[in-house]
PDB file of C-alpha atoms in Angstrom:
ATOM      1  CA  UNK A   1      51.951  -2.975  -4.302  1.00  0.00           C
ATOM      2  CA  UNK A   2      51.675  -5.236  -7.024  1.00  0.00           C
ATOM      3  CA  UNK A   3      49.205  -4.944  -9.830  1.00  0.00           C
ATOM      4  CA  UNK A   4      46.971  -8.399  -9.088  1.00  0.00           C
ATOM      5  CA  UNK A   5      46.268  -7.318  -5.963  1.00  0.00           C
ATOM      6  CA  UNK A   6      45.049  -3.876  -6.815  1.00  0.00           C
ATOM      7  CA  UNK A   7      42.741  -5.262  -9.010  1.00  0.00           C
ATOM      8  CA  UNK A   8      42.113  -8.485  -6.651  1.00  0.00           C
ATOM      9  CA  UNK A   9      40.852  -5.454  -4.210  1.00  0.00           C
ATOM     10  CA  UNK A  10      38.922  -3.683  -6.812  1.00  0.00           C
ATOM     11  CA  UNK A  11      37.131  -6.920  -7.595  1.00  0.00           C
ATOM     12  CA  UNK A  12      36.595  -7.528  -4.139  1.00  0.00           C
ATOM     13  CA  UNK A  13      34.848  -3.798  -3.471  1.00  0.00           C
ATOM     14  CA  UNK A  14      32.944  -4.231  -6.542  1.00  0.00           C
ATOM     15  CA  UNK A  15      31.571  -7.590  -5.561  1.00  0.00           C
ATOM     16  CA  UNK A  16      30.889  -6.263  -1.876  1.00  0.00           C
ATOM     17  CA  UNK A  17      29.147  -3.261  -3.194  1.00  0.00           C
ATOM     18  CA  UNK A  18      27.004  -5.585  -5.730  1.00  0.00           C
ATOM     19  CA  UNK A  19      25.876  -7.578  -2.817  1.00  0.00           C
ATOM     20  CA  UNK A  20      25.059  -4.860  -0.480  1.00  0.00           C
ATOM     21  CA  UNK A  21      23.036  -3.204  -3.490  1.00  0.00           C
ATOM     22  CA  UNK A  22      21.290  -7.228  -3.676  1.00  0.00           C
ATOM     23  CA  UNK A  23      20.117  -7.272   0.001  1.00  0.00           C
ATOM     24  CA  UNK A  24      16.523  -6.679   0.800  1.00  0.00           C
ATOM     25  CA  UNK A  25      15.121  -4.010   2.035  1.00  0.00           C
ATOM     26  CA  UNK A  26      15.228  -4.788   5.880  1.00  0.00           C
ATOM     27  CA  UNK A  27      12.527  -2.660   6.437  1.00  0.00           C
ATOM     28  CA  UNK A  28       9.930  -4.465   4.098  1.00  0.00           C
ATOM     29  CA  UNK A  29       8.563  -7.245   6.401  1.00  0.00           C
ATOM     30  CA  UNK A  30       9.178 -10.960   5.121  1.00  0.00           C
ATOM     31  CA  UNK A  31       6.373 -11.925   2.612  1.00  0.00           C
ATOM     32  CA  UNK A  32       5.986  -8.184   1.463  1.00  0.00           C
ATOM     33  CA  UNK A  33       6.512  -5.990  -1.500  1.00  0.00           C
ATOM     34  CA  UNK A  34       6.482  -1.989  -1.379  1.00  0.00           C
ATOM     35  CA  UNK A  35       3.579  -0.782  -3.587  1.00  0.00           C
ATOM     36  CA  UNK A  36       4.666   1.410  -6.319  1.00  0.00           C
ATOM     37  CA  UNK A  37       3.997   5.192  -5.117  1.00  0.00           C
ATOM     38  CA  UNK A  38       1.410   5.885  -8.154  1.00  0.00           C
ATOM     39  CA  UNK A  39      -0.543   2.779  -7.781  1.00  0.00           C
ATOM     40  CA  UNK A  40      -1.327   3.450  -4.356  1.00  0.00           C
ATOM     41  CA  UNK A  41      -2.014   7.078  -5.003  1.00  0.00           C
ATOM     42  CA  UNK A  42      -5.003   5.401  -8.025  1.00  0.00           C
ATOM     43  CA  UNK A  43      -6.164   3.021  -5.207  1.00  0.00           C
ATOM     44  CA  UNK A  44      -6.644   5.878  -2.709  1.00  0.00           C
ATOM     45  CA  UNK A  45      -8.181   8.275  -5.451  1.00  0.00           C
ATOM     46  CA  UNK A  46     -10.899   5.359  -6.373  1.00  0.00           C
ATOM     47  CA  UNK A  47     -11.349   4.293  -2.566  1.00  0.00           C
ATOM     48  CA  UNK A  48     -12.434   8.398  -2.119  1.00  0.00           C
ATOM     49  CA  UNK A  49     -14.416   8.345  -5.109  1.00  0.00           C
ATOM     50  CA  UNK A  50     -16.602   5.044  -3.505  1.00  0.00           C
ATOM     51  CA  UNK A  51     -16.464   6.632  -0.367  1.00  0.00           C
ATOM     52  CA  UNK A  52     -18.272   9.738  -1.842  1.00  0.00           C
ATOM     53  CA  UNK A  53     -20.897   7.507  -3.909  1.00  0.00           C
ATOM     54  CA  UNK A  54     -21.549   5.852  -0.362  1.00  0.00           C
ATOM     55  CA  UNK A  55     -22.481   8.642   1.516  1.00  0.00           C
ATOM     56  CA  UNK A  56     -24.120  10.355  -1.361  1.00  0.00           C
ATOM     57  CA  UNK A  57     -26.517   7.056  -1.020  1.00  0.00           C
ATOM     58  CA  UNK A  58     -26.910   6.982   2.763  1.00  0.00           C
ATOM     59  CA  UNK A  59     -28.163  11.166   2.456  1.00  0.00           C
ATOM     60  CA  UNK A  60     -30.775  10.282  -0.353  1.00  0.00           C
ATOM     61  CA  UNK A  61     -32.139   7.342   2.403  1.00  0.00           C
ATOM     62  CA  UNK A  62     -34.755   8.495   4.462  1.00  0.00           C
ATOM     63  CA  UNK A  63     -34.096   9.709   7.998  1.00  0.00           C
ATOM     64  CA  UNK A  64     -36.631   7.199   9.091  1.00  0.00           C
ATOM     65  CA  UNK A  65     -36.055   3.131   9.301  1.00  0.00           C
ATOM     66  CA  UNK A  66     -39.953   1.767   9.257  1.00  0.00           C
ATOM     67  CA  UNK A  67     -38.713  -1.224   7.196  1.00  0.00           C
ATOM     68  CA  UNK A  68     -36.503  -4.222   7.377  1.00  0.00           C
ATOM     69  CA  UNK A  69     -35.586  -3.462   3.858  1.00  0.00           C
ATOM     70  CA  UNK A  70     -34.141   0.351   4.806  1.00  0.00           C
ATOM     71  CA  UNK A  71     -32.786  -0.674   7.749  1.00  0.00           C
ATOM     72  CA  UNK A  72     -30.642  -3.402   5.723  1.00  0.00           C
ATOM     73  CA  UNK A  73     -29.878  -1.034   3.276  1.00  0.00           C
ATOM     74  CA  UNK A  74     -28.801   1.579   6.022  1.00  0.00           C
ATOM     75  CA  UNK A  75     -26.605  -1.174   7.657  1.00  0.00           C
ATOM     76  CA  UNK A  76     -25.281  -2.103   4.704  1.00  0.00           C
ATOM     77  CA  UNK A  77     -24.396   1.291   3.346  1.00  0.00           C
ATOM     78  CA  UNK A  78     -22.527   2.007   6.610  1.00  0.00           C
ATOM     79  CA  UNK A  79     -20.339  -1.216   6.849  1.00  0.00           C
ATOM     80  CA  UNK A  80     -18.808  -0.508   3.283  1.00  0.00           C
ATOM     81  CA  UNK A  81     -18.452   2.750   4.050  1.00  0.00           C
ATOM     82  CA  UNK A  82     -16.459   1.947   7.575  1.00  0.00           C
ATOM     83  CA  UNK A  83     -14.117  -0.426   5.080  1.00  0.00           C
ATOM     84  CA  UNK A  84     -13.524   2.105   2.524  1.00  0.00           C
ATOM     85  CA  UNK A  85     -12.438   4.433   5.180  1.00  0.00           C
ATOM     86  CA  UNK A  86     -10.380   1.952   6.899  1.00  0.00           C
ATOM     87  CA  UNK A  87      -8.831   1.098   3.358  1.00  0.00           C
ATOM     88  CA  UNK A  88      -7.796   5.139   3.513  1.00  0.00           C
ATOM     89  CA  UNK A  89      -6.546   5.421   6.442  1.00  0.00           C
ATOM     90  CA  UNK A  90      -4.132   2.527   5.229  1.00  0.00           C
ATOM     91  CA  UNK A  91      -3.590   3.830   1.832  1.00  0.00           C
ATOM     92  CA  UNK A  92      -2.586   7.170   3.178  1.00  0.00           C
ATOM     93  CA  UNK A  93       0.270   5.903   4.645  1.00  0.00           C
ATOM     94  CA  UNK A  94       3.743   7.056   3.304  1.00  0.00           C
ATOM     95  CA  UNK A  95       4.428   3.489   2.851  1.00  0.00           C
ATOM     96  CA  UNK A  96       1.928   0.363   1.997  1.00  0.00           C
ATOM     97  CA  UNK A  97       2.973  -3.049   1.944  1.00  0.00           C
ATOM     98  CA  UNK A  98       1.310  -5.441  -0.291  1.00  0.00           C
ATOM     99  CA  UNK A  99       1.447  -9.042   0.764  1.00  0.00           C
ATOM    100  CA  UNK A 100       3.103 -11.932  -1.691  1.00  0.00           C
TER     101      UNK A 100
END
């Protein structure tokens, strides 16, 4: 075999195997970037730490709701603290996907 196309075929595997190594990852939907391993591991460790403030401040409230005020603060208290766990459960995935 002559030596052009040798090297024709070694310049045609290295461009295939440059191309393959280009694609996307097909299991990344469109629009989406894979979060970096540690940041998500940060986000989750802060997202436990406000989850911990949160119920620390809906224990000190008194078991009692006589006024609007408490009962706002009660309500309020518990709606972040159904997002911040709902923010774990998806940051406690092996994978997160972060949107463009």
């Amino acid at each position: 075999v002559p030596e052009y196309l040798r090297e024709w075929v070694q310049k045609w595997k290295e461009e295939e195997e440059e191309r393959v190594a280009n694609l996307p990852d097909p299991t990344v939907p469109a629009g989406h970037t894979l979060m970096d391993k540690k940041e998500k591991e940060e986000t989750l460790q802060v997202l436990l730490r406000n989850k911990e403030k949160l119920t620390d401040q809906l224990k000190s409230l008194p078991l009692r709701n006589d006024t609007l005020r408490l009962h706002n603060t009660r309500q309020g208290l518990e709606e972040k603290l159904g997002e911040i766990e709902d923010a774990i459960k998806i940051f406690s995935r092996p994978r997160v996907f972060i949107k463009q």
